[in-house]
CSV table of C-alpha atoms in Angstrom, one decimal:
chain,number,residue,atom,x,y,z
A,2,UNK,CA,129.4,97.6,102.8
A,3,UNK,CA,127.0,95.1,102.6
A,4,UNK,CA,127.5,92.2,100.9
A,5,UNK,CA,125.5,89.6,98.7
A,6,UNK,CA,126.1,85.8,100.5
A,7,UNK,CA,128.9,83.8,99.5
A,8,UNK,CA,128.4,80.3,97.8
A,9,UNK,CA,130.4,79.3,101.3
A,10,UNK,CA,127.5,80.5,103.5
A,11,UNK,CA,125.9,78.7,105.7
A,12,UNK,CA,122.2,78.7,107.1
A,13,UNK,CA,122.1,77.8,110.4
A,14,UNK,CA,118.3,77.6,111.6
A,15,UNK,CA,119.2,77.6,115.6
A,16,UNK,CA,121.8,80.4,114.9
A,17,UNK,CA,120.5,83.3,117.7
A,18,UNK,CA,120.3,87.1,116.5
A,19,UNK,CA,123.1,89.3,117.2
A,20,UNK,CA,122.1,92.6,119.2
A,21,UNK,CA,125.2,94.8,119.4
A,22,UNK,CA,126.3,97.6,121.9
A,23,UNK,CA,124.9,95.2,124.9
A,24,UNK,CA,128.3,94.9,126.7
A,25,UNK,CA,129.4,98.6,127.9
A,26,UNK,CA,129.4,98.5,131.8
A,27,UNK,CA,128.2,102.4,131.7
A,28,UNK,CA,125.0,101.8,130.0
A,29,UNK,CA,121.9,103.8,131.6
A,30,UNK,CA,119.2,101.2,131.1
A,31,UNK,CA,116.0,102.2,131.2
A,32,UNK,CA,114.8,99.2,133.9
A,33,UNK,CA,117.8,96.9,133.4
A,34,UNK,CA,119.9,95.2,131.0
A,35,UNK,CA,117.3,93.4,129.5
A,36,UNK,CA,117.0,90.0,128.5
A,37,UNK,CA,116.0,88.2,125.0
A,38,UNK,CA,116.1,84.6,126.2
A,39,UNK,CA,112.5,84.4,125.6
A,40,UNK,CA,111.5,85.9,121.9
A,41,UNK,CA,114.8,85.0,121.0
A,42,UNK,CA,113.5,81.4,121.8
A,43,UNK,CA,109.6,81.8,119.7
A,44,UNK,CA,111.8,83.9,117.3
A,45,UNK,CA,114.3,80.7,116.1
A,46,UNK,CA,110.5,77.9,116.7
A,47,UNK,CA,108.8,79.6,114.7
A,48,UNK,CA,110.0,81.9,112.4
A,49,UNK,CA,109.6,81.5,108.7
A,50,UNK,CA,112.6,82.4,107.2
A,51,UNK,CA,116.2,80.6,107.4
A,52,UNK,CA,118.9,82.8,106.1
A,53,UNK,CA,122.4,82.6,105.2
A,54,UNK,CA,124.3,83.4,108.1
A,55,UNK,CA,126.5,86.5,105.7
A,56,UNK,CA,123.5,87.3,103.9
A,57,UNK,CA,121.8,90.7,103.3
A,58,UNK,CA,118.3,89.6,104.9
A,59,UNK,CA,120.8,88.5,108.5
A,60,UNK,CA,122.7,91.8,108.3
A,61,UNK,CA,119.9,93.6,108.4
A,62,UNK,CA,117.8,91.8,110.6
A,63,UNK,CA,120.4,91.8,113.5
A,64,UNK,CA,121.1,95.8,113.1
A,65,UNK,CA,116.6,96.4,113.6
A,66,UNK,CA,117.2,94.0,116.6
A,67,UNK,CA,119.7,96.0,117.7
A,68,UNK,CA,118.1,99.0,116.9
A,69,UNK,CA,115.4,97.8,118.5
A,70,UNK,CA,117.4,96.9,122.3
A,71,UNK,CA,118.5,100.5,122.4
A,72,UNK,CA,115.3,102.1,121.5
A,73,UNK,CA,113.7,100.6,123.9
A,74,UNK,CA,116.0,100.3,127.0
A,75,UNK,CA,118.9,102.9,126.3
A,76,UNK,CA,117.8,106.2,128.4
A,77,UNK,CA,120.9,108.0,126.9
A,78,UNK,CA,121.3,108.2,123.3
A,79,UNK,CA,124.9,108.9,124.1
A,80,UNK,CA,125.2,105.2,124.7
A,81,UNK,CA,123.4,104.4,121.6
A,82,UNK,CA,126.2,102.3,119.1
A,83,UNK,CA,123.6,102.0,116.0
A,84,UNK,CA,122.8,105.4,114.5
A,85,UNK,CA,124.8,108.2,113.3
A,86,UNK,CA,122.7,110.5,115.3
A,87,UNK,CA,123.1,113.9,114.3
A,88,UNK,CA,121.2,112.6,111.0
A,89,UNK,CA,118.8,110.0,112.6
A,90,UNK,CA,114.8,110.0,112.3
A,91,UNK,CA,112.0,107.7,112.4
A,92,UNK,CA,108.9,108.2,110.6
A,93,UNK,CA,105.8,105.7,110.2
A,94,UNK,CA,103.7,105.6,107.2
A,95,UNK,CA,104.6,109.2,106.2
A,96,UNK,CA,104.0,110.8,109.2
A,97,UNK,CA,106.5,113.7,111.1
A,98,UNK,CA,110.1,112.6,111.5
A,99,UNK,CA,110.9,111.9,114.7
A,100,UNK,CA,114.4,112.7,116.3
A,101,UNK,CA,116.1,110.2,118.5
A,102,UNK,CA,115.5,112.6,121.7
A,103,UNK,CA,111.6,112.0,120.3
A,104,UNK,CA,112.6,108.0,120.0
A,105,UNK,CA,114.0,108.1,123.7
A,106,UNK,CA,110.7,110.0,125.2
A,107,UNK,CA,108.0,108.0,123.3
A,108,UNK,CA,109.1,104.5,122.8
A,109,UNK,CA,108.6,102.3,119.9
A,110,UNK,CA,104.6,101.3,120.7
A,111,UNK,CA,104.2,104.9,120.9
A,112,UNK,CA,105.8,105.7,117.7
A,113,UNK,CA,104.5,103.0,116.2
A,114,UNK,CA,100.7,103.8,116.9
A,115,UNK,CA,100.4,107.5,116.9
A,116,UNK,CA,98.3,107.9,114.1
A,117,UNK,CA,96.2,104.8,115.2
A,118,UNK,CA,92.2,106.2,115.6
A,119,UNK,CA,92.5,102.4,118.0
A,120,UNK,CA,95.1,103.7,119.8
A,121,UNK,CA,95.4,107.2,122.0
A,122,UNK,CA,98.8,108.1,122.1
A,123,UNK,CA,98.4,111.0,124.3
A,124,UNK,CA,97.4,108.3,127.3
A,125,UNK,CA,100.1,106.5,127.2
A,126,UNK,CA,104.2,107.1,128.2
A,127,UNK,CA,107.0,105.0,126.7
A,128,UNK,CA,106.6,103.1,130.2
A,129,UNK,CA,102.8,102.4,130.5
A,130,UNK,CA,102.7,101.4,126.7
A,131,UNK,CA,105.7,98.6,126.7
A,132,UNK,CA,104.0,97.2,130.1
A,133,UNK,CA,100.5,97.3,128.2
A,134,UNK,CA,101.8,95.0,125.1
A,135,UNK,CA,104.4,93.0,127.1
A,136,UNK,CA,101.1,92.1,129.3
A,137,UNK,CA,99.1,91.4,126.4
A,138,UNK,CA,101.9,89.0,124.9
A,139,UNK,CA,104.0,87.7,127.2
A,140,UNK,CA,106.1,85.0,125.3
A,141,UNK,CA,107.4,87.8,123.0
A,142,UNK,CA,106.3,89.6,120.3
A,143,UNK,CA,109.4,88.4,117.7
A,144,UNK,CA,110.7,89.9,114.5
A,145,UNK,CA,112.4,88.5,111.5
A,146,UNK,CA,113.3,90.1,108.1
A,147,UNK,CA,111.8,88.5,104.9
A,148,UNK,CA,113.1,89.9,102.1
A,149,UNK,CA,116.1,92.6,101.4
A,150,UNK,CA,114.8,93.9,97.9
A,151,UNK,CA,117.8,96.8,97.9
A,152,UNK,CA,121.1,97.3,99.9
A,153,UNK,CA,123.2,100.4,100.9
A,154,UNK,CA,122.8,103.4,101.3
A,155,UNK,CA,119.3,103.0,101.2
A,156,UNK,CA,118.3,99.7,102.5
A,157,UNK,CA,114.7,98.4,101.7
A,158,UNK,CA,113.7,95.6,103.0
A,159,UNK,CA,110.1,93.6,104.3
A,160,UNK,CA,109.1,92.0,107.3
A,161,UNK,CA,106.8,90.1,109.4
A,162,UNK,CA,106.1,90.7,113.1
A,163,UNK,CA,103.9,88.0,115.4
A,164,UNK,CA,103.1,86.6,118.6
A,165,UNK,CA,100.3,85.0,120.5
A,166,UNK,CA,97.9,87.0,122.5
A,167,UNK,CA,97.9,85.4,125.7
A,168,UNK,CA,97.2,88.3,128.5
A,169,UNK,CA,95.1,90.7,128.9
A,170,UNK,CA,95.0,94.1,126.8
A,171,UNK,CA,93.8,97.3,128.8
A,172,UNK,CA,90.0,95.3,130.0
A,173,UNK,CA,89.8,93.4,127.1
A,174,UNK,CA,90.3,89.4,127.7
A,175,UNK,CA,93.0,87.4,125.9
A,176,UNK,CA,91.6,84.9,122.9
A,177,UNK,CA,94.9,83.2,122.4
A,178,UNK,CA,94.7,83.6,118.6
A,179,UNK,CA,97.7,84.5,116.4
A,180,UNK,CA,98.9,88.1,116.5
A,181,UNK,CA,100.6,88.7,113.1
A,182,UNK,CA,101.6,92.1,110.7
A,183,UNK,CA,103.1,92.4,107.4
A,184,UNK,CA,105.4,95.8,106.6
A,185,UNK,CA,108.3,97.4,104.4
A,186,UNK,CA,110.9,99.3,105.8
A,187,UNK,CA,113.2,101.8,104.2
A,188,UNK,CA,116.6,102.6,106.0
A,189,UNK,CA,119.4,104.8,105.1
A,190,UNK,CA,122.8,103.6,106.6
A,191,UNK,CA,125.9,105.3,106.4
A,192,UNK,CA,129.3,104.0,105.8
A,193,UNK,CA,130.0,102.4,108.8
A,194,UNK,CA,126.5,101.2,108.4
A,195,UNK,CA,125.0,103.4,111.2
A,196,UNK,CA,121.7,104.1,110.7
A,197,UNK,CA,120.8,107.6,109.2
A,198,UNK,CA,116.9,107.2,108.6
A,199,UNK,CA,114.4,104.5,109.2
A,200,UNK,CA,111.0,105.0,107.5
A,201,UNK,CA,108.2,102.4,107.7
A,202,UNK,CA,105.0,101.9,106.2
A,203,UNK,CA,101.9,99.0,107.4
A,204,UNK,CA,98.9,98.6,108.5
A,205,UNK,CA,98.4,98.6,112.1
A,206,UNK,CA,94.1,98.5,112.3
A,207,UNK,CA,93.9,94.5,112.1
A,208,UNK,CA,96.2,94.0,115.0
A,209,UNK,CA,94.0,96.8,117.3
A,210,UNK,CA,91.0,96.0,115.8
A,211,UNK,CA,92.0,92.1,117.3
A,212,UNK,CA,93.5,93.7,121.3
A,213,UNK,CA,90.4,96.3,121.5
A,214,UNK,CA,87.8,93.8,119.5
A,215,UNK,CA,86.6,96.2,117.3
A,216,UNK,CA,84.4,95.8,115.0
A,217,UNK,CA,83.6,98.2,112.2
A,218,UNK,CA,79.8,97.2,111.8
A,219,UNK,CA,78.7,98.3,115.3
A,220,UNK,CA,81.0,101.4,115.5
C-alpha cells in the first residue's frame, strides 16, 4: 500500500527518480537501453516541486517514470515489470482505451495526440514521432508530479510537463521559449501496485499551437 510520509521523511532536492525494471540482461529495447542522464539533470534544476522522499507525490512520480521507460523503449510487453497487463489500458481525455499491444505499436506522442486537429496521427509511427519531439527538444522534455489528491486503488494525482524548444519541429524553426502543460491523471493500481488503468485528461492545443505556430485568427 501506499503510504502517507512519515514525520521521519526527508526531502532531498538532488535525490534522482527511480525507474524500475531497467536491470534484466534479456530486455528487447526498442533502440537501446536508454539513458536519462539528461532530463533527469533539467528534471532535479528546475522542477518545482521538492517531495518527501516516502511520500505519495514520490511514489507515484517514480512508477509514471517508469511507466514511462517501458512504454517507450520496451518492444516486448513480456518484459514490462509495471502493469498487471491482462487489465491494463490507456485512455486520453476520454477517448478509446488503448491496450498495451496498442501502447507498444503507437508510442506515447502518438497516444498522446491522437485526437489533436494540430497533429495527424495517421503520419506518424511510434519511431518517426519520438525522433520528431526529441529533435524539437533536445535537453529533455521532464516530468514531475504536483499533487496526489487520492491514493490506492485509484490513484489521482496532477502534474506538470516542460522543456525548452530548442530544435526544429517538422519545417517550423525553434523560438527557444518555454514549452510547458498542466494535466490530471487517474490510475488504478493493484495490490502489488501494478498498474491496472491510466486515464488522463489536458489540453494539448497551446503546446501545438506553439511547435506548428498556429494561430486561430488566420486559420
Amino acid at each position: 500500500m501506499l503510504n502517507k510520509p512519515s514525520t521521519m521523511a526527508t526531502t532531498d532536492m538532488t535525490q534522482l527518480p527511480t525507474r524500475s525494471h531497467m536491470d534484466n540482461p534479456g530486455i528487447k529495447w526498442r533502440s537501446g537501453k536508454p539513458n536519462y542522464d539528461q532530463v533527469n539533470a533539467k528534471y532535479l534544476k528546475e522542477k518545482s516541486k521538492n517531495h518527501q522522499s516516502d511520500s505519495l507525490e514520490k511514489v507515484v512520480e517514480n512508477l509514471v517514470k517508469t511507466w514511462e521507460m517501458e512504454s517507450t523503449h520496451k518492444i516486448d510487453e513480456k518484459d514490462w515489470g509495471c502493469i498487471d497487463t491482462g487489465n491494463y489500458f490507456f485512455q486520453v481525455n476520454g477517448g478509446p482505451k488503448l491496450s498495451v499491444q496498442d501502447n507498444v505499436k503507437m508510442g506515447n506522442y502518438n497516444m498522446l495526440l491522437q485526437a489533436s486537429p494540430l497533429y495527424d496521427v495517421s503520419k506518424e509511427t511510434n519511431e518517426s514521432s519520438h525522433s520528431l519531439f526529441k529533435t524539437a527538444f533536445p535537453d529533455g522534455f521532464a516530468w514531475e508530479v504536483i499533487e496526489v489528491i487520492s491514493g490506492p486503488p485509484k490513484v489521482s494525482f496532477t502534474w506538470r510537463h516542460w522543456t525548452n524548444w530548442t530544435g526544429p519541429y517538422k519545417n517550423q524553426k525553434p523560438t527557444g521559449e518555454r514549452i510547458e502543460m498542466f494535466g490530471s491523471t487517474i490510475a488504478e493500481v493493484n495490490d502489488k501496485l501494478k498498474i491496472k488503468s491510466i486515464e488522463v485528461f489536458y489540453d494539448p492545443s497551446p503546446m501545438m499551437a506553439k511547435l506548428t505556430k498556429f494561430c486561430p485568427i488566420h486559420a
